[in-house]
mmCIF file of C-alpha atoms in Angstrom:
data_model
loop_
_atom_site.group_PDB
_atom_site.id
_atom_site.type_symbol
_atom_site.label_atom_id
_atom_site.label_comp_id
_atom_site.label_asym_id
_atom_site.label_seq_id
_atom_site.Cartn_x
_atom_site.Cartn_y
_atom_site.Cartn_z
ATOM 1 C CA UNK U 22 64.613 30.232 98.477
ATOM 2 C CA UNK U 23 67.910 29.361 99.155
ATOM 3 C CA UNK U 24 70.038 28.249 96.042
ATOM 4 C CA UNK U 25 72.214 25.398 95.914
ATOM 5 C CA UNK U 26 75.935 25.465 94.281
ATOM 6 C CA UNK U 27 76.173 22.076 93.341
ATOM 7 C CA UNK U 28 79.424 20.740 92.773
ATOM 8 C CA UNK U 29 80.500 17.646 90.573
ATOM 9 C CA UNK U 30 82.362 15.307 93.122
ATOM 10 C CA UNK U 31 85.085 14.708 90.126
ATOM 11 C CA UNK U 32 85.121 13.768 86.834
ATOM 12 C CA UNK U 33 87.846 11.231 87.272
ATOM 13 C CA UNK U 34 87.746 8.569 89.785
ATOM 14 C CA UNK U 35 91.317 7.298 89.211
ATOM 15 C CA UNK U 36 91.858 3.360 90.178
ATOM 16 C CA UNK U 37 95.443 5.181 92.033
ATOM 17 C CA UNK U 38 93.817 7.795 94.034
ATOM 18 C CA UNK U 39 97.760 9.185 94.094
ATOM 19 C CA UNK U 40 97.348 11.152 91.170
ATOM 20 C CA UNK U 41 94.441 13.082 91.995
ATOM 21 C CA UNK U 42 94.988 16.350 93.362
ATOM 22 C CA UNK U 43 93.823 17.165 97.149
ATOM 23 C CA UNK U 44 91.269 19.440 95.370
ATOM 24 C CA UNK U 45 89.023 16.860 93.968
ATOM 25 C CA UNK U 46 86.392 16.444 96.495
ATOM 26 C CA UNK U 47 87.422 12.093 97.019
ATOM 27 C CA UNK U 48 90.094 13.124 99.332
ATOM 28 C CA UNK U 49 87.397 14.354 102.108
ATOM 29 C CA UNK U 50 84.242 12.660 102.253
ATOM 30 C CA UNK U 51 82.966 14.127 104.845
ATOM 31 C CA UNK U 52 82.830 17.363 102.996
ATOM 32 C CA UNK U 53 81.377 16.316 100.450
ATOM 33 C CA UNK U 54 77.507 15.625 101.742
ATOM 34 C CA UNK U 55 75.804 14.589 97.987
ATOM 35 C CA UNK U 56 72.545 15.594 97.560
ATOM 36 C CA UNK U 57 69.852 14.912 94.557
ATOM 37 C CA UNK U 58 68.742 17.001 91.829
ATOM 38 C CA UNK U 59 70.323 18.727 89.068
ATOM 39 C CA UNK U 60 70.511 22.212 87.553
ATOM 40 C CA UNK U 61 70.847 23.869 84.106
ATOM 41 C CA UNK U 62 74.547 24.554 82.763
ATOM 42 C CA UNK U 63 75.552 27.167 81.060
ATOM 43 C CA UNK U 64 76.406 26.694 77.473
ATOM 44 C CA UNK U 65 79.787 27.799 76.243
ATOM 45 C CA UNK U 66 78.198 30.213 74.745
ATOM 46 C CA UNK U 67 76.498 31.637 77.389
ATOM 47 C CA UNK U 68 79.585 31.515 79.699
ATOM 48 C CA UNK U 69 81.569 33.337 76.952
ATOM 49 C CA UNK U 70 78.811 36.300 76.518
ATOM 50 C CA UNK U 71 78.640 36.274 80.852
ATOM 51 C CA UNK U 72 83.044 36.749 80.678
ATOM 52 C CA UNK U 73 83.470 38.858 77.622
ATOM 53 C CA UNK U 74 80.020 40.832 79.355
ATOM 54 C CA UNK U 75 81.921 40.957 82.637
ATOM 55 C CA UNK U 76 85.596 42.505 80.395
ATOM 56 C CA UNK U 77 83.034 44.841 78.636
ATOM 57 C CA UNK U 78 81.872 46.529 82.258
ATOM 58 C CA UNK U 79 85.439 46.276 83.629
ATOM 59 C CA UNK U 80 86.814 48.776 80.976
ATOM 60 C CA UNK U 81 89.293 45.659 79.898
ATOM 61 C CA UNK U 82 88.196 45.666 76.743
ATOM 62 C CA UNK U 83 92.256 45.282 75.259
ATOM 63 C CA UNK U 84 91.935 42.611 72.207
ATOM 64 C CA UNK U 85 95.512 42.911 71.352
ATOM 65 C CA UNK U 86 97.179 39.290 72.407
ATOM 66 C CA UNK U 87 100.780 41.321 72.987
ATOM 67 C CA UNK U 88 99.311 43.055 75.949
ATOM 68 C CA UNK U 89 99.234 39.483 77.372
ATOM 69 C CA UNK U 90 102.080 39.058 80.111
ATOM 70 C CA UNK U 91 104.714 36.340 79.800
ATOM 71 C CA UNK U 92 103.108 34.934 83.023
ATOM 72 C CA UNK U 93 100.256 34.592 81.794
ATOM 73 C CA UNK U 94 101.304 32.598 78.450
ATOM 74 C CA UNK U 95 103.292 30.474 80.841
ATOM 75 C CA UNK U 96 100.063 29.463 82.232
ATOM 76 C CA UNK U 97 98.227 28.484 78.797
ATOM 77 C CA UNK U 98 99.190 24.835 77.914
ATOM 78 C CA UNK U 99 99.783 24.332 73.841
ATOM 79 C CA UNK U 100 98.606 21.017 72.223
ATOM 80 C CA UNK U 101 99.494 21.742 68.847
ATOM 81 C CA UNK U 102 98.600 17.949 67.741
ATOM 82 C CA UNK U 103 94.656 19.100 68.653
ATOM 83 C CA UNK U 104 95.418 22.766 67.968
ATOM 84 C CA UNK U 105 93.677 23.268 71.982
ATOM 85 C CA UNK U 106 95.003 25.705 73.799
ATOM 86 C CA UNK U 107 94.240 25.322 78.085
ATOM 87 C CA UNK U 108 94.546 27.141 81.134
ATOM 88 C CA UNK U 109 94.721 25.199 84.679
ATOM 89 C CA UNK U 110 94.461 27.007 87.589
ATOM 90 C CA UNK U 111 95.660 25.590 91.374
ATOM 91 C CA UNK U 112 92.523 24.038 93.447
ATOM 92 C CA UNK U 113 90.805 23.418 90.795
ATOM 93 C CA UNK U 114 91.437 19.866 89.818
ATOM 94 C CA UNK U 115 94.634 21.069 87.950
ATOM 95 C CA UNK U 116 96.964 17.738 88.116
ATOM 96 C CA UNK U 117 93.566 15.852 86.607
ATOM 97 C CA UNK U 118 93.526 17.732 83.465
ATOM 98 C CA UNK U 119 97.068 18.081 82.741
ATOM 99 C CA UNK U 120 96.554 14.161 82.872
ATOM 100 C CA UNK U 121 93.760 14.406 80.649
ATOM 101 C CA UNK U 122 96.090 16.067 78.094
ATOM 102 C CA UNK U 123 99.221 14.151 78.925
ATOM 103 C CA UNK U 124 96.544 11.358 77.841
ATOM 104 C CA UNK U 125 95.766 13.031 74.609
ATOM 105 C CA UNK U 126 99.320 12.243 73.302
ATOM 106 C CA UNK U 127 99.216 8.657 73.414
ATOM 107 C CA UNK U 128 102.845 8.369 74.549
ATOM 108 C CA UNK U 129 102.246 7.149 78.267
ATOM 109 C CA UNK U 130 99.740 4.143 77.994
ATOM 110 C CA UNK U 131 102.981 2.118 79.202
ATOM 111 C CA UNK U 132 104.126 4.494 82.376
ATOM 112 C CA UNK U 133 101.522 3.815 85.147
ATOM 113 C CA UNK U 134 99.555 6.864 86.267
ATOM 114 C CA UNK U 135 101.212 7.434 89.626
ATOM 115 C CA UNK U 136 104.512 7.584 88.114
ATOM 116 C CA UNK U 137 103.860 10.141 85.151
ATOM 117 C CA UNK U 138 105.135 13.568 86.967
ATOM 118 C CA UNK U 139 102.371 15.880 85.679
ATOM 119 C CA UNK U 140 103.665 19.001 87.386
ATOM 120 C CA UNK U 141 106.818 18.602 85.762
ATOM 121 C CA UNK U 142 107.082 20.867 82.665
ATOM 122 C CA UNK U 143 110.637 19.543 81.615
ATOM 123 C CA UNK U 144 108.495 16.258 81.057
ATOM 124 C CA UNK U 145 105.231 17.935 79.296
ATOM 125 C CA UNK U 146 108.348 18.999 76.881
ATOM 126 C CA UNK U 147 109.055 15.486 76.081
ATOM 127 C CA UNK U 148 105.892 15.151 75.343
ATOM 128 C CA UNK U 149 105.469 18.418 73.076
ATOM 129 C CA UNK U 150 103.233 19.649 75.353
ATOM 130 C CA UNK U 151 104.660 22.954 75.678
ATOM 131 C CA UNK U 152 103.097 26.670 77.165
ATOM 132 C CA UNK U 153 102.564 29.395 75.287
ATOM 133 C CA UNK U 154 105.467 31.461 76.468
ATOM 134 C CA UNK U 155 107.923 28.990 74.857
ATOM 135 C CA UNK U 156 106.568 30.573 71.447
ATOM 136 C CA UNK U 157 107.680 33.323 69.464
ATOM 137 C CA UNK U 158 105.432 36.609 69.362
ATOM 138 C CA UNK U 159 104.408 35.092 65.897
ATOM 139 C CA UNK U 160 103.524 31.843 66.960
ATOM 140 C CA UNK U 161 101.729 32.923 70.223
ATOM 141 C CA UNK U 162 99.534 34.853 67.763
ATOM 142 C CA UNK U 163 98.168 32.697 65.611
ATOM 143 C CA UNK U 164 97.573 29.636 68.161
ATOM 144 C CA UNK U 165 95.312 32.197 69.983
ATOM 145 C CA UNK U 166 93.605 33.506 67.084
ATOM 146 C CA UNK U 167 92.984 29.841 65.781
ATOM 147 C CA UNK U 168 93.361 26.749 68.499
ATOM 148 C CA UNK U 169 90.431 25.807 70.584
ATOM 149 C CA UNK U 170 90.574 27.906 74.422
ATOM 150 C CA UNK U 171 89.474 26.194 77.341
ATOM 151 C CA UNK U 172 90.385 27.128 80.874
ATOM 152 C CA UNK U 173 88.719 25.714 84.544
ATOM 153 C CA UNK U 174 87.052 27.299 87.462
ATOM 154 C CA UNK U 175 85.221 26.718 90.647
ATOM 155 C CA UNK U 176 83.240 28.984 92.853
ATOM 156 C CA UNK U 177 86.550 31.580 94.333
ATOM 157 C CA UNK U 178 85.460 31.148 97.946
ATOM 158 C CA UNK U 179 84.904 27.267 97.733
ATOM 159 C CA UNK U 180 88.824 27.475 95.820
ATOM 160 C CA UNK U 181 89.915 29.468 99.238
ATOM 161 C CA UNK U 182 88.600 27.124 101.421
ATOM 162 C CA UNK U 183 90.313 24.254 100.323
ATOM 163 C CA UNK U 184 93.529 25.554 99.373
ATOM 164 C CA UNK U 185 93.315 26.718 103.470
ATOM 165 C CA UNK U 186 92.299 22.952 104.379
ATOM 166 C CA UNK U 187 94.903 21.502 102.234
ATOM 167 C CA UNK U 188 97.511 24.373 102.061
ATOM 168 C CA UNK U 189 97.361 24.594 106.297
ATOM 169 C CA UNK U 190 96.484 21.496 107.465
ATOM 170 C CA UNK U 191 98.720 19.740 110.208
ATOM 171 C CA UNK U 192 100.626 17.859 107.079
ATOM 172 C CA UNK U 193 101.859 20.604 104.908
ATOM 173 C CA UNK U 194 104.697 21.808 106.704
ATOM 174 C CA UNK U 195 106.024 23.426 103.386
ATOM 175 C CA UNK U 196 103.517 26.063 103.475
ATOM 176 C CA UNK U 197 103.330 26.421 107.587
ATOM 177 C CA UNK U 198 106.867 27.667 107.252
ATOM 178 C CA UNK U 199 106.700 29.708 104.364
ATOM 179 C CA UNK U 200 103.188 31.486 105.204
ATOM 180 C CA UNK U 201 101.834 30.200 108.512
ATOM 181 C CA UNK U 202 104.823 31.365 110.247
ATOM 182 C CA UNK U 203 104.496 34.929 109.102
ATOM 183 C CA UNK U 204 100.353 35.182 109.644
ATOM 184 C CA UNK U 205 100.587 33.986 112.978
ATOM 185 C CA UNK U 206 103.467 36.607 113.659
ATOM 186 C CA UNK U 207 101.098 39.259 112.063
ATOM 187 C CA UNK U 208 97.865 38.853 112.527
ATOM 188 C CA UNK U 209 97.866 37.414 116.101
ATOM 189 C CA UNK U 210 97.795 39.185 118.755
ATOM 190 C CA UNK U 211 99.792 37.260 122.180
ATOM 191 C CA UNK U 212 100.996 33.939 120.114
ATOM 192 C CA UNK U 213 102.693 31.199 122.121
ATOM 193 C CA UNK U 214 106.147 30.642 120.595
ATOM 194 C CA UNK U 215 105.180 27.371 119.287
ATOM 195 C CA UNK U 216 103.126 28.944 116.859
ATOM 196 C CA UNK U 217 105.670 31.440 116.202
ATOM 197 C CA UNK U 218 107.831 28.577 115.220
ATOM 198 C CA UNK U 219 106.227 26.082 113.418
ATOM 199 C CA UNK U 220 103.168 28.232 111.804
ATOM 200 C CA UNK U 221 101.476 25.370 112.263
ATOM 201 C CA UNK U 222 97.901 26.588 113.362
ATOM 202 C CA UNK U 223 96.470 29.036 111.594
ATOM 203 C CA UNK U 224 93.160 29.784 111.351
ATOM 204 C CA UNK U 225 90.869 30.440 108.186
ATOM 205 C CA UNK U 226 90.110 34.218 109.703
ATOM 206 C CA UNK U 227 93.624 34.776 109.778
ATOM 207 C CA UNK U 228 94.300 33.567 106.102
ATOM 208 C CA UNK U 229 91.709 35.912 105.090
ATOM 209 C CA UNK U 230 93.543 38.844 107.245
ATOM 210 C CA UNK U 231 96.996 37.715 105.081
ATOM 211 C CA UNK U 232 94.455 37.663 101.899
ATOM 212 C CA UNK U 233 92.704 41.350 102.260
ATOM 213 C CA UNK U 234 96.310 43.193 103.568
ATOM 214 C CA UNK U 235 98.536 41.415 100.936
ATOM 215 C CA UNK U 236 98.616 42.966 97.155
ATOM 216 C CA UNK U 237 96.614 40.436 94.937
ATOM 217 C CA UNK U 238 99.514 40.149 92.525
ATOM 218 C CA UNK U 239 101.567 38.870 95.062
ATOM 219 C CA UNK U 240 99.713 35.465 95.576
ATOM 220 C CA UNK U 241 100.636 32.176 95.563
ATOM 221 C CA UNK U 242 99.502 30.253 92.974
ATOM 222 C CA UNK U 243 97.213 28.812 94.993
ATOM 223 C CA UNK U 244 94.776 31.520 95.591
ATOM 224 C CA UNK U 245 95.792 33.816 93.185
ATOM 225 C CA UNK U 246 92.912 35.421 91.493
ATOM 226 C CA UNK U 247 91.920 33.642 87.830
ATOM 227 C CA UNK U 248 91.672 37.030 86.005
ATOM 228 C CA UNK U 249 95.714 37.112 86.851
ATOM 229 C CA UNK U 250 97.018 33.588 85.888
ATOM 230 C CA UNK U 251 94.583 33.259 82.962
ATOM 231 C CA UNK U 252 93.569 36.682 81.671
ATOM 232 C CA UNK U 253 90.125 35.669 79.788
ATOM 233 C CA UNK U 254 89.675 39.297 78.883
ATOM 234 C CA UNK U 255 92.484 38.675 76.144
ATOM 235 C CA UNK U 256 92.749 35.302 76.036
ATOM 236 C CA UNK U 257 88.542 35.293 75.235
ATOM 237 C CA UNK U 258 88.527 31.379 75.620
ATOM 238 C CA UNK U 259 86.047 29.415 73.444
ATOM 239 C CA UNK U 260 84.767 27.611 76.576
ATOM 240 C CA UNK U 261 84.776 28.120 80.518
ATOM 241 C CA UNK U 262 84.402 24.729 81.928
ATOM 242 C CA UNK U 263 83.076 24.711 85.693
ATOM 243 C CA UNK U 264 84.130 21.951 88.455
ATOM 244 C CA UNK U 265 80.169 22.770 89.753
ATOM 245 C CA UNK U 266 79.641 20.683 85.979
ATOM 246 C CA UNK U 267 82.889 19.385 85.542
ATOM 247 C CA UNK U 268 80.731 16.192 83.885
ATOM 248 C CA UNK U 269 79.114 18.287 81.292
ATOM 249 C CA UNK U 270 81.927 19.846 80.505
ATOM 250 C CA UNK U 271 84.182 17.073 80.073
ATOM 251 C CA UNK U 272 81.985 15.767 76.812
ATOM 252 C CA UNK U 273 82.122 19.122 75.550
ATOM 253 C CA UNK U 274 86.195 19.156 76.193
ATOM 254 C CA UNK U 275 87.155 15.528 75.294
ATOM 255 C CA UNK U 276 86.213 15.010 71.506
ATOM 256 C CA UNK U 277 88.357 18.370 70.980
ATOM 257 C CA UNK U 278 91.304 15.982 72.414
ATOM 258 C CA UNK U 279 89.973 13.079 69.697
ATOM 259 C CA UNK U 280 88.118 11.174 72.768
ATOM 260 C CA UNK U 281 84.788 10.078 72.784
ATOM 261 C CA UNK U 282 83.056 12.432 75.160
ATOM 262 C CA UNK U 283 82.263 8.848 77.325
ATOM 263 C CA UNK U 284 85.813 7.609 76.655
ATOM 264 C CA UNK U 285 87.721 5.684 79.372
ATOM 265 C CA UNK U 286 91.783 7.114 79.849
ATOM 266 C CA UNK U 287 94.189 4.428 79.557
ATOM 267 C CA UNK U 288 95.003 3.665 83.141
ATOM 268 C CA UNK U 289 92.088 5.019 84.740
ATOM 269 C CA UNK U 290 88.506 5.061 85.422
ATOM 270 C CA UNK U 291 86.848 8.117 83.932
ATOM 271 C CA UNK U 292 83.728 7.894 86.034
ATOM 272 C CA UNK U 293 80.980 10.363 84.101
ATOM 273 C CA UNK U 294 78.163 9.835 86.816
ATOM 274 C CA UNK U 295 76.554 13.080 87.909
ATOM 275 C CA UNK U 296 77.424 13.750 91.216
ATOM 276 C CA UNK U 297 76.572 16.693 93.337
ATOM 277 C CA UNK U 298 76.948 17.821 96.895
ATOM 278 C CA UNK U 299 75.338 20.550 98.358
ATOM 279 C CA UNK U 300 78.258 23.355 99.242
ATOM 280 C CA UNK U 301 76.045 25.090 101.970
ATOM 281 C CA UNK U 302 75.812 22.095 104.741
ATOM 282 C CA UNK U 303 77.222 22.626 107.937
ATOM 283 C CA UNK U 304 80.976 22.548 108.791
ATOM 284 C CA UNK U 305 81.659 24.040 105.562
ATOM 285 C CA UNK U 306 81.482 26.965 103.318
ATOM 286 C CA UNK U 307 79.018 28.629 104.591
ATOM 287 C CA UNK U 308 79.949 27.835 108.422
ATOM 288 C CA UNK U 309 83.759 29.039 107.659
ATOM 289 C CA UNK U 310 82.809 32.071 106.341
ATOM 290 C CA UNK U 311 79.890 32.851 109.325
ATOM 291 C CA UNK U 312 82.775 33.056 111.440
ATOM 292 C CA UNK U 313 84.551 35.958 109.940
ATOM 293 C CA UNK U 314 83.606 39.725 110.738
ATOM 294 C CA UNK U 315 81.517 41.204 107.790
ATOM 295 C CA UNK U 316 83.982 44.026 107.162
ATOM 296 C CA UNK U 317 86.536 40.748 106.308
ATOM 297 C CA UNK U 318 84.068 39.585 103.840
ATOM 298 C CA UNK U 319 83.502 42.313 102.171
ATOM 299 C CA UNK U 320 87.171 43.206 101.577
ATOM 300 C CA UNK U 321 87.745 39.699 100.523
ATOM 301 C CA UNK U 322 84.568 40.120 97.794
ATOM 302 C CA UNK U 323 86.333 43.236 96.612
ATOM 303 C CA UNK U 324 89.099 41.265 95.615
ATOM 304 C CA UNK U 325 87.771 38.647 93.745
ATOM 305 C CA UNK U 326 84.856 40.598 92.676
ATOM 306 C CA UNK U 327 86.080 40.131 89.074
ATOM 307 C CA UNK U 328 86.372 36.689 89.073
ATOM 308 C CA UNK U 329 82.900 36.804 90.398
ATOM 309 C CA UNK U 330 81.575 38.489 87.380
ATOM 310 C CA UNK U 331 83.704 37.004 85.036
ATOM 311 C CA UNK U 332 82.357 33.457 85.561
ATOM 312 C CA UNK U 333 78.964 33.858 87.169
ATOM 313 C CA UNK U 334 78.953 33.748 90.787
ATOM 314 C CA UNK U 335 77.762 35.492 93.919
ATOM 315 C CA UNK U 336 78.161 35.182 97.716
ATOM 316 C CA UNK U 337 75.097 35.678 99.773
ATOM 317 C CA UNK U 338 76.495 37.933 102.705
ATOM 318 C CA UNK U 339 73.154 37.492 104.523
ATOM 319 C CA UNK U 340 72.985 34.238 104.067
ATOM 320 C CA UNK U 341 76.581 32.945 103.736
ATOM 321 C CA UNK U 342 75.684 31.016 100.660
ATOM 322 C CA UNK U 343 77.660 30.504 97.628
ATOM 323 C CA UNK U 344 75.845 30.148 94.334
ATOM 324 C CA UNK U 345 76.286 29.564 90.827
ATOM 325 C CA UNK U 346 73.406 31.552 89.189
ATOM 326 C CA UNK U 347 73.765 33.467 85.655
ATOM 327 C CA UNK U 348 70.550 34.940 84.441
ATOM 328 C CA UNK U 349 69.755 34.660 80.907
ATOM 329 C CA UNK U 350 66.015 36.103 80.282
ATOM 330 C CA UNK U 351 63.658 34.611 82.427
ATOM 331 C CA UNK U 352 65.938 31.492 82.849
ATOM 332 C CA UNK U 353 69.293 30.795 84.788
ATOM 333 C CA UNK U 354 71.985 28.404 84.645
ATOM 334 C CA UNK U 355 75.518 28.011 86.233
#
């Protein structure tokens, strides 16, 4: 039986679709095929014993918070009004929560959402929205002993694929000359000089190639593994929230903010409807990954393999399936 990684369409359904980040599924409907049915999600407890399991096995078993890099703690967003501590990762409706906590200060129910610059930290700093490396050693201390921890994930292949689709589409010229110029030039073999120039085509197999021969702590933000921008094994955050149950998660996450776990943002339609698609249909996941060689795969499942285990997820090689499947007893949840 073939197991389906079902995947919340978005908790937000903003009235300016501007402000929602290319990773929440609205932007492409067509990849988004939405299926019925529902599934069991973990509880935060369960996802914390599945990550602090997956630390245990991995030897990283380091519970002093000074071994945590200043990278990291300039990942971990500080709401000291809430005392919640949060960790946003790229492709994985980032620019959504930071609004969600931009929200939580009630400073910007006058600014209209497609003007309030949520990637700008010089403006989360007006806000007193500050990261954890702005701290002292002291203060960086006790906010992780006592605040509430939440970071975000998604399945790590469904993150690749669309920070590919959006990161190397025909728009992002950014990124063609920065990366695509440089893959092409290495990883294919008799390019045409247009390619060579513009970096403009490259394919998914040839991404991977970049992924599997670059060193992992070298990535762009974008793909960059979670176990480096959020470091859970130290960090041990209270809750994991999933985008596969980004709906469930948001009651859990809200009231820790002071809204109602049905609350509607200023400015915005907070749409908690249960919506899933089914990540295995055709032109997608499963059918960009067929077309790699196996050796490819399995390279790219090395690296990620922690954030596999960390958080509960498997690739099917035989198969090409993605699932979100934790067993606890004779039950399983995602």
């Amino acid at each position: 039986m073939i197991l389906l990684l079902a995947v919340t369409v978005g908790v937000f359904t903003l009235m300016n679709s501007v402000m929602i980040e290319r990773d929440t599924y609205l932007v492409d409907e067509t990849y988004a095929e939405e299926v019925s049915g529902s599934f069991r999600p973990c509880s935060p407890v369960e996802r914390r014993s599945t990550m602090l399991g997956a630390c245990n096995v991995s030897g990283d078993v380091d519970s002093s918070f000074r071994n945590i890099t200043r990278e990291v703690l300039g990942n971990i967003f500080v709401d000291d009004r809430h005392q919640v501590l949060s960790c946003f990762v790229a492709k994985v409706a980032c620019s959504t929560w930071k609004y969600v906590l931009i929200n939580a200060t009630g400073k910007v129910s006058d600014i209209p959402p497609e003007k309030i610059p949520v990637h700008s930290r010089a403006f989360m700093r007006t806000l007193w929205l500050h990261v954890l490396s702005d701290y002292t050693q002291e203060e960086v201390d006790f906010r992780l002993r006592n605040y509430y921890k939440f970071m975000v994930v998604r399945h790590p292949f469904d993150r690749l694929t669309s920070a590919y689709r959006e990161k190397f589409g025909p728009k992002n010229k950014v990124f063609h000359k920065i990366f695509g110029k440089q893959i092409v030039e290495k990883y294919r073999k008799n390019a045409k000089n247009k390619s060579l120039l513009t970096g403009s085509d490259v394919t998914f197999g040839e991404f991977v190639k970049y992924l599997i021969n670059e060193k992992p702590t070298t990535y762009n933000a974008h793909w960059r593994r979670y176990y480096d921008v959020c470091d859970p094994c130290r960090v041990k955050y209270d809750h994991v929230a999933k985008l596969e149950t980004i709906t469930q998660d948001a009651r859990i996450i809200f009231p820790k903010l002071a809204f109602s776990s049905d609350t509607k943002l200023p400015g915005r339609n907070v749409n908690l409807r249960p919506t899933t698609y089914d990540i295995e249909q055709g032109k997608n996941l499963s059918y960009m990954f067929t077309e790699l060689p196996s050796g490819d795969v399995a390279r790219l499942m090395r690296i990620y393999d922690l954030d596999f285990r960390l958080f509960g997820y498997q690739w099917d090689r035989t198969l090409n399936t993605a699932r979100c499947h934790t067993p606890f007893g004779a039950d399983t949840c995602c």
